[in-house]
Short mmCIF file of C-alpha atoms in Angstrom, two decimals:
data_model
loop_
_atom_site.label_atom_id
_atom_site.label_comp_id
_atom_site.label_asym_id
_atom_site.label_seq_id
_atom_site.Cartn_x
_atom_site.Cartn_y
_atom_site.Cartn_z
CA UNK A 14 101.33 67.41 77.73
CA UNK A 15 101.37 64.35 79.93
CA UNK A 16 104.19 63.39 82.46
CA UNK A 17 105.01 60.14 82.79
CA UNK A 18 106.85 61.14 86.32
CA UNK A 19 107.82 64.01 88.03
CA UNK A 20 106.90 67.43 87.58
CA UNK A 21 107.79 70.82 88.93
CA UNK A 22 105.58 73.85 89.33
CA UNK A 23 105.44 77.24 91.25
CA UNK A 24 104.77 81.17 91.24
CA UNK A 25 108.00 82.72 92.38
CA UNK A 26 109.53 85.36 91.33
CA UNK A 27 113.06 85.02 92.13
CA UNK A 28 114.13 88.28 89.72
CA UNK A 29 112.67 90.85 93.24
CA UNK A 30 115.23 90.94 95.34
CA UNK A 31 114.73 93.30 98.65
CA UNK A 32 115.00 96.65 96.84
CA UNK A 33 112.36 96.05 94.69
CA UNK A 34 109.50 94.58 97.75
CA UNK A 35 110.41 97.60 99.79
CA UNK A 36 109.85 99.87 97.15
CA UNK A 37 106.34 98.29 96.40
CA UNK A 38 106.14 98.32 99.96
CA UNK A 39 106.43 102.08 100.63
CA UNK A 40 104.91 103.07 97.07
CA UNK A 41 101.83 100.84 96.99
CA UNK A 42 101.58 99.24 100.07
CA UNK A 43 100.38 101.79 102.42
CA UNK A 44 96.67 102.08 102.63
CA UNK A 45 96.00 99.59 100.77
CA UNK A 46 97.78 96.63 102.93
CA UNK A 47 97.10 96.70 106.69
CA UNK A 48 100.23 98.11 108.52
CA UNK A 49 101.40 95.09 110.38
CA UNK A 50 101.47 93.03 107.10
CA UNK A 51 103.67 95.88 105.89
CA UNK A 52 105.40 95.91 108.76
CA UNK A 53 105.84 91.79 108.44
CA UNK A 54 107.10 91.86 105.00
CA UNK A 55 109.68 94.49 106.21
CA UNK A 56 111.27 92.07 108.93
CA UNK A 57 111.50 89.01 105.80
CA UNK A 58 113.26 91.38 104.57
CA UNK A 59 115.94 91.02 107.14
CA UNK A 60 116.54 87.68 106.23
CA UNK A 61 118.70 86.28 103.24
CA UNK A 62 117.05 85.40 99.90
CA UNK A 63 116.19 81.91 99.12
CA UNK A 64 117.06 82.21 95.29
CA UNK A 65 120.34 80.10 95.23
CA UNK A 66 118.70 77.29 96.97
CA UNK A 67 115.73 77.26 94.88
CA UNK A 68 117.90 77.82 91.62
CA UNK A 69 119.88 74.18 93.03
CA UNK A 70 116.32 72.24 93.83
CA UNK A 71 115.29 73.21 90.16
CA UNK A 72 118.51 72.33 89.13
CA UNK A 73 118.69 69.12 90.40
CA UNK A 74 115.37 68.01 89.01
CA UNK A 75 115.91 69.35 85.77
CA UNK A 76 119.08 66.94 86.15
CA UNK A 77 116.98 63.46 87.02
CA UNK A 78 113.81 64.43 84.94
CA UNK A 79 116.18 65.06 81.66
CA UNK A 80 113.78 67.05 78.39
CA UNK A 81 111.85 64.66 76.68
CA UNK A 82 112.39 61.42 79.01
CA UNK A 83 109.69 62.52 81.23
CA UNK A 84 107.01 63.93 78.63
CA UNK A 85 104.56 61.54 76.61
CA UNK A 86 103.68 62.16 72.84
#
């Protein structure tokens, strides 16, 4: 495939919500992850999720780059 404009990629995984990181934080995490990264990804998880606002960015392109008008045969 080749875009004629934009194009969006990424590696998220906005299906884990908290519950499932802490669990692979306490289950696989320890000794195998040094304790203050543990510890780190345990204070994110104090903070809200970002999946709404990445849900409306991928929206909105999806939007102004419509199927087809942005891919060249």
């Amino acid at each position: 495939i080749r875009y004629t404009k934009a194009a969006m990629t990424f590696q998220g995984h906005p299906e884990y919500g908290h519950k499932f990181i802490d669990g692979l934080v306490e289950t696989r995490g320890k000794g195998v992850v040094p304790e203050n990264l543990l510890k780190k990804a345990q204070m994110e998880m104090k903070k809200p999720l970002s999946q709404k606002f990445f849900a409306s960015k991928m929206a909105k392109f999806f939007e102004q780059n419509k199927l087809g008008q942005n891919v060249k045969k």
